[in-house]
Short mmCIF file of C-alpha atoms and ligand atoms in Angstrom, two decimals:
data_model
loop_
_atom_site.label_atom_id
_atom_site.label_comp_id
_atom_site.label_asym_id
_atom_site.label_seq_id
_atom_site.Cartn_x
_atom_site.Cartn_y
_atom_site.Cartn_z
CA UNK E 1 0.00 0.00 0.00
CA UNK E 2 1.05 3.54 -0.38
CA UNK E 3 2.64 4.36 2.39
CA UNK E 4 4.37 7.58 1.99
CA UNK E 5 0.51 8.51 1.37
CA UNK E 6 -0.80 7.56 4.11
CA UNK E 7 -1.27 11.23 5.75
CA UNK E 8 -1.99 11.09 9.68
CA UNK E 9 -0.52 12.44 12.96
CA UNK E 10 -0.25 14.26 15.93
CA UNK E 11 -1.01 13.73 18.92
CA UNK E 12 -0.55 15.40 22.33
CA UNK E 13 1.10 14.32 25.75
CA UNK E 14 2.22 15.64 28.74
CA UNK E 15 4.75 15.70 31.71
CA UNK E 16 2.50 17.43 33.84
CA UNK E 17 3.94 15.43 36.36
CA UNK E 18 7.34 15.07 35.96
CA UNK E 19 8.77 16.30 39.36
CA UNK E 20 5.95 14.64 41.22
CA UNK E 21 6.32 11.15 41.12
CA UNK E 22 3.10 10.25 43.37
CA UNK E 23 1.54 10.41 39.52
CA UNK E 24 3.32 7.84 38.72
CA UNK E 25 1.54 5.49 41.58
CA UNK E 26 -1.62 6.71 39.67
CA UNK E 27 -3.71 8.98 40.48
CA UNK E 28 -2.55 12.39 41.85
CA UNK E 29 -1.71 13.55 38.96
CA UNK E 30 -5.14 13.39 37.10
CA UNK E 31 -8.81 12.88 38.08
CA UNK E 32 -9.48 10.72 35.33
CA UNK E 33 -9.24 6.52 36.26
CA UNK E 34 -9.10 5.55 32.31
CA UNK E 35 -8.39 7.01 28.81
CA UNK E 36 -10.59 6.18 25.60
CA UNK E 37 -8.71 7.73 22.25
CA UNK E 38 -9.85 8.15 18.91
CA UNK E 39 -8.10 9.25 16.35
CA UNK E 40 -5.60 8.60 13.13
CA UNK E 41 -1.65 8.24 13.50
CA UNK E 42 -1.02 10.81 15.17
CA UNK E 43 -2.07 9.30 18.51
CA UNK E 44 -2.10 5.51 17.02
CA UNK E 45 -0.18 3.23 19.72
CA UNK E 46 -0.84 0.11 17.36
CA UNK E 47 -4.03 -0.65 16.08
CA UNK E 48 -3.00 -0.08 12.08
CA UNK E 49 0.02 -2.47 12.24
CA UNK E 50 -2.15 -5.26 14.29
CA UNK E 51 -4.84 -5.18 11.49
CA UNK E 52 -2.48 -5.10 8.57
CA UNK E 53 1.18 -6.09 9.81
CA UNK E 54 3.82 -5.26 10.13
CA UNK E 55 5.59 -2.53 11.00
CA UNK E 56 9.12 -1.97 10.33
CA UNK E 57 12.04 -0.28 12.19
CA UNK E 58 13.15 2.22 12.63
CA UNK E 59 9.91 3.35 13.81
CA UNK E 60 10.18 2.86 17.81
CA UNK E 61 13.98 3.39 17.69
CA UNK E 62 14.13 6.02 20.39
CA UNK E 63 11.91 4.79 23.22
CA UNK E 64 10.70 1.23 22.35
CA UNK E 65 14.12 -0.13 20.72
CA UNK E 66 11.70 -1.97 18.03
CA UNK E 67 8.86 -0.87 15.98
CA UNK E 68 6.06 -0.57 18.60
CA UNK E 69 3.17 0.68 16.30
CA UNK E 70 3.57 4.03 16.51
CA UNK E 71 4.34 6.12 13.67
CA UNK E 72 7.07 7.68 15.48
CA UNK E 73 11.15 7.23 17.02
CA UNK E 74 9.49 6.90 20.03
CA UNK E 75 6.18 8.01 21.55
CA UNK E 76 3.54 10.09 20.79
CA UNK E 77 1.43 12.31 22.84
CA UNK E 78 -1.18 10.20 23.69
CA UNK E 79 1.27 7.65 25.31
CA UNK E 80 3.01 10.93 27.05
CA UNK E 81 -0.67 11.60 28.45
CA UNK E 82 -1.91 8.63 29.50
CA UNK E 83 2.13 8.07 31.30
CA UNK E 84 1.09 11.58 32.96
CA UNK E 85 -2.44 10.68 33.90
CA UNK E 86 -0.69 7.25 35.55
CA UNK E 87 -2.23 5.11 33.25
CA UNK E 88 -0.60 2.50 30.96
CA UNK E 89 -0.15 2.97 27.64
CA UNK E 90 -3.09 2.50 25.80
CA UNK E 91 -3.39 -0.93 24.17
CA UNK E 92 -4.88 -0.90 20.76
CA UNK E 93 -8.63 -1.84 20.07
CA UNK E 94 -7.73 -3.83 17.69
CA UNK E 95 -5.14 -5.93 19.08
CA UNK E 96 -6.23 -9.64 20.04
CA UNK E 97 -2.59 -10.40 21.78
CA UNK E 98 -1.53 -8.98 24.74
CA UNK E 99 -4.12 -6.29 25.07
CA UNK E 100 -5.65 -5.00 28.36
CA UNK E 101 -8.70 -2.69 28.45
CA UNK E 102 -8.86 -2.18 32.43
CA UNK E 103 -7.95 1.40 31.98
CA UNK E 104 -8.87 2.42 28.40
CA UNK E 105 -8.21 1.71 24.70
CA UNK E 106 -7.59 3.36 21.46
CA UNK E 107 -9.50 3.42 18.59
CA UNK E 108 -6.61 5.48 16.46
CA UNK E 109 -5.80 3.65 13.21
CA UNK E 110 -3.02 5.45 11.23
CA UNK E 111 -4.40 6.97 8.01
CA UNK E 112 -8.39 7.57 9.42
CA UNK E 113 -10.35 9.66 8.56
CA UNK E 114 -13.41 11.26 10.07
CA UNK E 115 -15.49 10.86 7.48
CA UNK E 116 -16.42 7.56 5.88
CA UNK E 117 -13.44 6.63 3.82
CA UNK E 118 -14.66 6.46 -0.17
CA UNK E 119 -11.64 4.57 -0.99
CA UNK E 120 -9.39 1.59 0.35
CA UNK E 121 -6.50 0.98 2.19
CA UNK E 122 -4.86 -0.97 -0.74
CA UNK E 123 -5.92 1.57 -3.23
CA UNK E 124 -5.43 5.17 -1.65
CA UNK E 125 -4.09 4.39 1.61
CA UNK E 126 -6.82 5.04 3.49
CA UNK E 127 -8.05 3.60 6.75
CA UNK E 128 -11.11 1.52 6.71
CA UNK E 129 -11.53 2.13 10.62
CA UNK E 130 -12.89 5.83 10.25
CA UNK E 131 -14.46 7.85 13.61
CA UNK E 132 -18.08 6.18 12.70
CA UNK E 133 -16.42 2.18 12.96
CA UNK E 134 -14.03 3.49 16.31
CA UNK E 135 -17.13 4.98 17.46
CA UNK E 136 -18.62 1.68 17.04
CA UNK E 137 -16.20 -0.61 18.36
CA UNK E 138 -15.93 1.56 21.32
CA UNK E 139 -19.94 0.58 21.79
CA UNK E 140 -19.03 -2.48 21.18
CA UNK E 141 -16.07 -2.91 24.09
CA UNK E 142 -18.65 -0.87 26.44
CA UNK E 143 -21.40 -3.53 25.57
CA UNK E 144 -19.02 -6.71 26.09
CA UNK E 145 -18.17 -5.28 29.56
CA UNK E 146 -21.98 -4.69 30.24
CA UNK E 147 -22.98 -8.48 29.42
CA UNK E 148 -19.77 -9.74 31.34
CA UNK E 149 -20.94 -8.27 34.47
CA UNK E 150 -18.11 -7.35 36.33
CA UNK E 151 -16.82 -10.51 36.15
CA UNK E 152 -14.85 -9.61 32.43
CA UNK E 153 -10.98 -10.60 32.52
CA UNK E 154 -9.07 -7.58 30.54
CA UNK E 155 -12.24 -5.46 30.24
CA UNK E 156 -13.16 -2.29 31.83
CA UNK E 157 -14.85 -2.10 35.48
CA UNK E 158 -18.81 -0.58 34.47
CA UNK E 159 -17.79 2.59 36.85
CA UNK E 160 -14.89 3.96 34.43
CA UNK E 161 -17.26 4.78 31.50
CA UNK E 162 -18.62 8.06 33.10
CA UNK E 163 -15.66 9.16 34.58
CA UNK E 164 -12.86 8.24 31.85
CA UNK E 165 -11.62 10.85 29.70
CA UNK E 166 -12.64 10.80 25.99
CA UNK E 167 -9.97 12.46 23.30
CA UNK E 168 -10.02 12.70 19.74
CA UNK E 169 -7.64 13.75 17.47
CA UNK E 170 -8.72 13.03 13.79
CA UNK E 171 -9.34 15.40 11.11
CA UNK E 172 -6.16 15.83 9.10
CA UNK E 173 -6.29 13.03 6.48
CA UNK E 174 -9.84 14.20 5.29
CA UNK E 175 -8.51 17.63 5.27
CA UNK E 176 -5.09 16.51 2.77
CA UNK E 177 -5.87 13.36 0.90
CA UNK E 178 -7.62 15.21 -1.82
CA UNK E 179 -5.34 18.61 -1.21
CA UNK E 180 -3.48 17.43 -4.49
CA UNK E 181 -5.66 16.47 -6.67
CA UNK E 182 -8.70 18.90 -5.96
CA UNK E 183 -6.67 21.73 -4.09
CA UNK E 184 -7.49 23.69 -1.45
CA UNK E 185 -10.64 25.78 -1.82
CA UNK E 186 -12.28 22.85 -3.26
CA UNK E 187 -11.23 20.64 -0.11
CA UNK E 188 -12.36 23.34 2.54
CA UNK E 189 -15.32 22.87 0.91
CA UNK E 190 -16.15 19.65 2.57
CA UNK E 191 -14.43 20.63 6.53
CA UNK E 192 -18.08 21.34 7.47
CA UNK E 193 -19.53 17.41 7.28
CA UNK E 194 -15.95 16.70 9.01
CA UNK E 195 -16.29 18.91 12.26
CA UNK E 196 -19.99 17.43 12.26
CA UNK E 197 -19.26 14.11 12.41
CA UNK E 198 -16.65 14.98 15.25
CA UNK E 199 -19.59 16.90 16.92
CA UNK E 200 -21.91 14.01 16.18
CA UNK E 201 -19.57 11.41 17.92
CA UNK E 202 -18.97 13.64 21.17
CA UNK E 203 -22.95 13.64 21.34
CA UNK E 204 -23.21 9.63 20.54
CA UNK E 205 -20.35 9.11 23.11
CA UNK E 206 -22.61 11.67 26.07
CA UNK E 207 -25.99 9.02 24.88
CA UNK E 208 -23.55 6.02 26.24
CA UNK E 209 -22.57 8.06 29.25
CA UNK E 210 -19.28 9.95 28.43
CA UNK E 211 -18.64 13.40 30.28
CA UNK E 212 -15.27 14.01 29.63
CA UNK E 213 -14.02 15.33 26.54
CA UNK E 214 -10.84 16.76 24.76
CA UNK E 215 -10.56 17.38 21.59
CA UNK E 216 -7.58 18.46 19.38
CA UNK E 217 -6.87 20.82 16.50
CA UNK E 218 -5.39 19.83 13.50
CA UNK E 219 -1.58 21.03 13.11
CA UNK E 220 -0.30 22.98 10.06
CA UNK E 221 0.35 20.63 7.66
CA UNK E 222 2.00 23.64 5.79
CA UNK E 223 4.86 22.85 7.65
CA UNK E 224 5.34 18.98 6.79
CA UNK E 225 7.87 18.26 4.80
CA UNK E 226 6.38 15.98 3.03
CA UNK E 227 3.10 18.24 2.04
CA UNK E 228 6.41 20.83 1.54
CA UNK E 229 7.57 17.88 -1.31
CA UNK E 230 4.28 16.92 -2.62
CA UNK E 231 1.58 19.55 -2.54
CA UNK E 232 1.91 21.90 -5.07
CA UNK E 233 3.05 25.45 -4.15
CA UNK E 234 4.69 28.62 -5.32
CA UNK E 235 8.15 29.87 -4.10
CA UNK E 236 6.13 33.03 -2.64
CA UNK E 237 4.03 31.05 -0.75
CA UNK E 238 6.33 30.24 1.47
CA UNK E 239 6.01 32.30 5.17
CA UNK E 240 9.73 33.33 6.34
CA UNK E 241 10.18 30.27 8.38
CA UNK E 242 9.68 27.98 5.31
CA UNK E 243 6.10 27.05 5.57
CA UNK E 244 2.72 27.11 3.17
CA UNK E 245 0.88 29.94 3.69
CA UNK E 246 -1.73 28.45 1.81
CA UNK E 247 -2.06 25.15 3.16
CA UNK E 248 -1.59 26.10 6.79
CA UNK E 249 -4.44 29.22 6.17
CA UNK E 250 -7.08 26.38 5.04
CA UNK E 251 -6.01 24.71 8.35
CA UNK E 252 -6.75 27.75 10.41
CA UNK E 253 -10.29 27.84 8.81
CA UNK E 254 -10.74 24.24 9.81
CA UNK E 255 -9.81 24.78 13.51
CA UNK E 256 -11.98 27.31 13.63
CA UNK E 257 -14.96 25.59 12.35
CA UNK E 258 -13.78 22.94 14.66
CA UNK E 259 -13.73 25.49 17.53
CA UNK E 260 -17.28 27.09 16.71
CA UNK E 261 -18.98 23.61 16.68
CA UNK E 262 -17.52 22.65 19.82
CA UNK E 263 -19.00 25.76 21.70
CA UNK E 264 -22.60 24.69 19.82
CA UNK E 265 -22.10 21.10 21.58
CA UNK E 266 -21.02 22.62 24.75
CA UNK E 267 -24.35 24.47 24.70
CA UNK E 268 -26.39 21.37 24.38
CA UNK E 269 -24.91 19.10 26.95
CA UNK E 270 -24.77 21.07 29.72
CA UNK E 271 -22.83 18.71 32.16
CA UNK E 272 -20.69 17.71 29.80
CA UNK E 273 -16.77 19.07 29.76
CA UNK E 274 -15.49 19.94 26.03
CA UNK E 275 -12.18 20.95 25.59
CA UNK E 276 -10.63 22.30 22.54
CA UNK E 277 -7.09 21.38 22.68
CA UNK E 278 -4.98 24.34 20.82
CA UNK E 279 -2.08 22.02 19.36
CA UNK E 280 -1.94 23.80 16.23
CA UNK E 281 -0.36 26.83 18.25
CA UNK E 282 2.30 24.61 20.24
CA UNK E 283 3.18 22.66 16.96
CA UNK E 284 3.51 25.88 14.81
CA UNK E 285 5.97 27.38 17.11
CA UNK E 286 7.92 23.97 17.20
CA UNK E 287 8.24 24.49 13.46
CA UNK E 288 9.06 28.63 13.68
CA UNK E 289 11.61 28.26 16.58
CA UNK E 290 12.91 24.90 17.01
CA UNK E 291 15.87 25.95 18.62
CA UNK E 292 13.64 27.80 21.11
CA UNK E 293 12.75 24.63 22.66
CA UNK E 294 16.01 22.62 22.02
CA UNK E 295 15.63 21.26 19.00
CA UNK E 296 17.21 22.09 15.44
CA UNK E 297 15.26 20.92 12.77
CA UNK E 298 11.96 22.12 12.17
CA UNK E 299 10.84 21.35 8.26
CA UNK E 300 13.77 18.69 7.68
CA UNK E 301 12.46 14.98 8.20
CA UNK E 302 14.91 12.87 10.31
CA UNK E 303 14.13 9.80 8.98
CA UNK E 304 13.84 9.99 5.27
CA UNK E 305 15.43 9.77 1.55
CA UNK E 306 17.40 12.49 -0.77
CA UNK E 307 18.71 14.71 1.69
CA UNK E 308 18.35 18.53 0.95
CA UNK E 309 15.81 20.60 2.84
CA UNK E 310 13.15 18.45 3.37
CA UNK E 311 15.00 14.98 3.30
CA UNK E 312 11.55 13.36 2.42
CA UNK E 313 10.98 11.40 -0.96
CA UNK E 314 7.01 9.81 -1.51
CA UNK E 315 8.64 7.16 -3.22
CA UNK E 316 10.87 6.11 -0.73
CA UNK E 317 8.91 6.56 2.59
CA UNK E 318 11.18 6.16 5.93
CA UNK E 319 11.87 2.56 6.40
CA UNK E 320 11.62 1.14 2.80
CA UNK E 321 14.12 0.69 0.12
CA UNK E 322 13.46 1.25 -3.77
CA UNK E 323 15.86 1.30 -6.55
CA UNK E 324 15.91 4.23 -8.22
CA UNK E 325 17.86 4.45 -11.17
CA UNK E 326 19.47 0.49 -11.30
CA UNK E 327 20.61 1.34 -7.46
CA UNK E 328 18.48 0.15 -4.19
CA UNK E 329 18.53 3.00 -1.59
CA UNK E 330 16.98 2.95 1.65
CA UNK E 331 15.16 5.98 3.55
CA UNK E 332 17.49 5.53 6.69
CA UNK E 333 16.81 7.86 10.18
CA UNK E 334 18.66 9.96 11.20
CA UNK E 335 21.24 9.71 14.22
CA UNK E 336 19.53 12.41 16.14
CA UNK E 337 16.02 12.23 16.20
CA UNK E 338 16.12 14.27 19.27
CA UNK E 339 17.01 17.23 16.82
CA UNK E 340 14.10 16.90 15.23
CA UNK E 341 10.29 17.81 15.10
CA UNK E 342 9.34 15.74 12.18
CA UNK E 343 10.13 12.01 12.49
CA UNK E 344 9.40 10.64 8.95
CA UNK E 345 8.18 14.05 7.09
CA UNK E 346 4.57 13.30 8.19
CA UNK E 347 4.61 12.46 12.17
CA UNK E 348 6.48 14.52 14.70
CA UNK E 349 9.28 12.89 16.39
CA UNK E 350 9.11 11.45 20.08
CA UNK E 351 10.71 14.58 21.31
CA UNK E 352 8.27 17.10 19.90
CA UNK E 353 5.67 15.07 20.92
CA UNK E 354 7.03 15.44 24.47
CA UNK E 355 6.50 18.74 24.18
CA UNK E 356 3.42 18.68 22.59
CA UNK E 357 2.01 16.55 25.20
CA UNK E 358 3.38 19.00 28.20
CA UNK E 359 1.65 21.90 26.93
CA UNK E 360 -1.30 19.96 26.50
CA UNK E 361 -1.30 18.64 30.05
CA UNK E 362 -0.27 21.87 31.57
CA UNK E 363 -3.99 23.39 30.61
CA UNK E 364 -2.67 26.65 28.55
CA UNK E 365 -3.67 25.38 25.20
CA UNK E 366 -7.37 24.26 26.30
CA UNK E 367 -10.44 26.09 26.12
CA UNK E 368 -12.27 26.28 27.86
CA UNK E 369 -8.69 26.75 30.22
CA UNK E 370 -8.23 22.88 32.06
CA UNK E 371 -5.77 21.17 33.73
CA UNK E 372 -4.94 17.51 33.06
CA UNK E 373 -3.98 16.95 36.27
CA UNK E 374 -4.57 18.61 39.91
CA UNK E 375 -2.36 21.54 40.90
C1 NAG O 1 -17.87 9.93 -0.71
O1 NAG O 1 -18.71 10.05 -1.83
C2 NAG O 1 -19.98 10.62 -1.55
C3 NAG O 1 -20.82 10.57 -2.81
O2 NAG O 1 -20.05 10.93 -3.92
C4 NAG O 1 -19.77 12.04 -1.02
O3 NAG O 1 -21.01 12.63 -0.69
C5 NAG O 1 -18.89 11.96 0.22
O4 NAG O 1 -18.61 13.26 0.69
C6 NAG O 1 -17.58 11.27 -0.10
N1 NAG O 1 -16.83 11.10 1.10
C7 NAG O 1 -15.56 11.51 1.19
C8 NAG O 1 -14.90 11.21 2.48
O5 NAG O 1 -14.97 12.05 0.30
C1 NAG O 2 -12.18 29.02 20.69
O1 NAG O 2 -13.44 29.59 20.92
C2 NAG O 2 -13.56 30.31 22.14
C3 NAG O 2 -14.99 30.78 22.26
O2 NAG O 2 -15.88 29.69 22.18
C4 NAG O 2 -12.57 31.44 22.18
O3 NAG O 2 -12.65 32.12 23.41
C5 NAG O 2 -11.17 30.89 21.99
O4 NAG O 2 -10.24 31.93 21.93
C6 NAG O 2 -11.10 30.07 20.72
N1 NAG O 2 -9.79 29.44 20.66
C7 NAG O 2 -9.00 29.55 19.60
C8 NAG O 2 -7.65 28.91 19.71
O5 NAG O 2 -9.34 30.09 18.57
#
């Protein structure tokens, strides 16, 4: 399948809790007992690579030491979050071996979409587990532990349901896997139905009992480098740090739509808590200033083929090896992924997700203005 095509990622995490290590004994850190995610790659801890391995190193380099489903060196965000919240990382919904559901799952398949896909995985590169089948399966899991009664092995106690936190963090594959081909205007076009059926599934989720809700913003793609290789652009629309204008001004009317339908939702379910998470704003300035924030490379991919600016090549996507001209060359990583904020030209690298995820956790990117975890 087209890899270098599939087009999801981000995620946030945090270290709210880094000096106080009662979090880590579970609990002090965050008021939340369990963590249900939704999403695409950018908070996918392994659900893509269970239902179609496998994954290939040298994803999970930095933290893992082996590919660990994550479309990342090391982890993302989410896993940063749920460490934070004293949870373990979230096993994948779709992972029969080794999975445990006591505390949460996640729903994220790399490459989703939240609208129902029109195309397949082994034609476009496209998840078939968009938010409508995660919102189902998460039913599903919610059901099984209904029926089992308590008595349900890896499943999660009844109580957690109303007082687990729900994120979700999709959006950005509907938004650029027609930015090519139908370009821009045409695709903001359809980023109304999107934030819907985002809107829709924090309603479905309240029906089955959810309260607790954080949702994220999409991050400017503008910046990628491998939208900076692919999409088509003109040498003036470039901003003075190296990014789209273009691009990254359709994602600003997205998050905005995203952020208006939120407030209509919050209207409507009055004891519910929505929270737009602002990760557009911490991820922009991790691409403007990397070296503000100890890193050096902002639009560079570490891991990656061709070198140059944007070290990213669609035909040789990080991992794989193609011959190009009579010669087989490999899209190798880089030495230093802690340098970096894009991993593989797409997904941000397990340092900026670090922090990505503190920002998110510390409650100065969320509106309305919330704290992870207790002061
Ligand atoms: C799929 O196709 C239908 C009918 O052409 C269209 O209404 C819908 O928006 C498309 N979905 C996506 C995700 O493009
Ligand atoms: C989101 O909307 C609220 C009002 O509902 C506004 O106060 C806030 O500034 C908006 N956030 C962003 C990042 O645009």
């Amino acid at each position: 399948m087209g890899t270098a095509r599939l087009l999801l990622l981000l995620a946030a995490a945090a270290l709210c809790c880094a000096s106080a290590s009662p979090a880590a004994k579970g609990g002090s850190c965050s008021k939340f007992p369990a963590l249900f995610n939704f999403g695409d790659s950018n908070s996918d801890t392994g659900g893509f690579w269970a239902a179609f391995p496998a994954q290939r190193g040298p994803f999970g380099m930095t933290y893992f030491g082996k590919p660990a489903g994550r479309a990342s060196d090391g982890r993302l965000a989410i896993d940063f979050i749920a460490q934070a919240m004293g949870l373990p990382l979230l096993s994948p919904y779709l992972q029969s071996i080794g999975s445990d559901f006591r505390r949460g799952a996640n729903f994220a398949t790399l490459a989703s979409t939240a609208l129902l896909p029109n195309t397949s995985v082994f034609v476009a590169g496209i998840s078939p587990f968009s938010l409508a089948i995660q919102l189902n399966q998460m039913k599903e899991l919610r059901d099984r532990a209904i029926s089992s009664d308590g008595n349900n092995g890896q499943l999660p106690p009844l109580d957690i349901f109303g007082h687990a936190l729900y994120t979700i963090d999709i959006g950005q594959n509907d938004f650029t896997s027609n930015l090519g081909s139908l370009g821009v205007e045409t695709v903001k076009q359809s980023l109304p139905s999107v934030v819907n059926q985002i809107s829709w599934t924090i309603q479905d989720l309240y029906n089955i009992g959810a309260r607790n809700f954080m949702v994220f913003n999409m991050a400017p793609i503008g910046c990628y480098p491998a939208f900076l290789t692919e999409l088509p652009h003109s040498s003036n629309d470039l901003d003075e740090f190296g990014c789209m204008t273009t691009y990254n001004s359709g994602v600003v009317y997205y998050n905005e739509l995203l952020n208006n339908s939120l407030a209509e939702v919050r209207k409507k379910l009055h004891d519910a808590s929505i929270v737009y998470v602002d990760k557009h704003t911490v991820t922009l300035e991790l691409f403007r200033h990397p070296d503000a924030h100890g890193l050096e490379y902002g639009t560079k991919a570490c891991c990656g083929y061709g070198g140059g600016a944007y070290n990213f090549n669609q035909n040789v996507y990080c991992g794989n090896s193609k011959t190009v001209n009579g010669q087989t060359v490999t899209a190798t990583a880089c030495g230093d992924p802690q340098n970096y904020v894009s991993w593989d030209g797409i997904h941000a690298t397990e340092a900026a997700n670090k922090i990505i995820a503190s920002a998110v956790i510390s409650g100065s990117y969320s509106y309305p203005p919330s704290k992870l975890c207790s002061p």
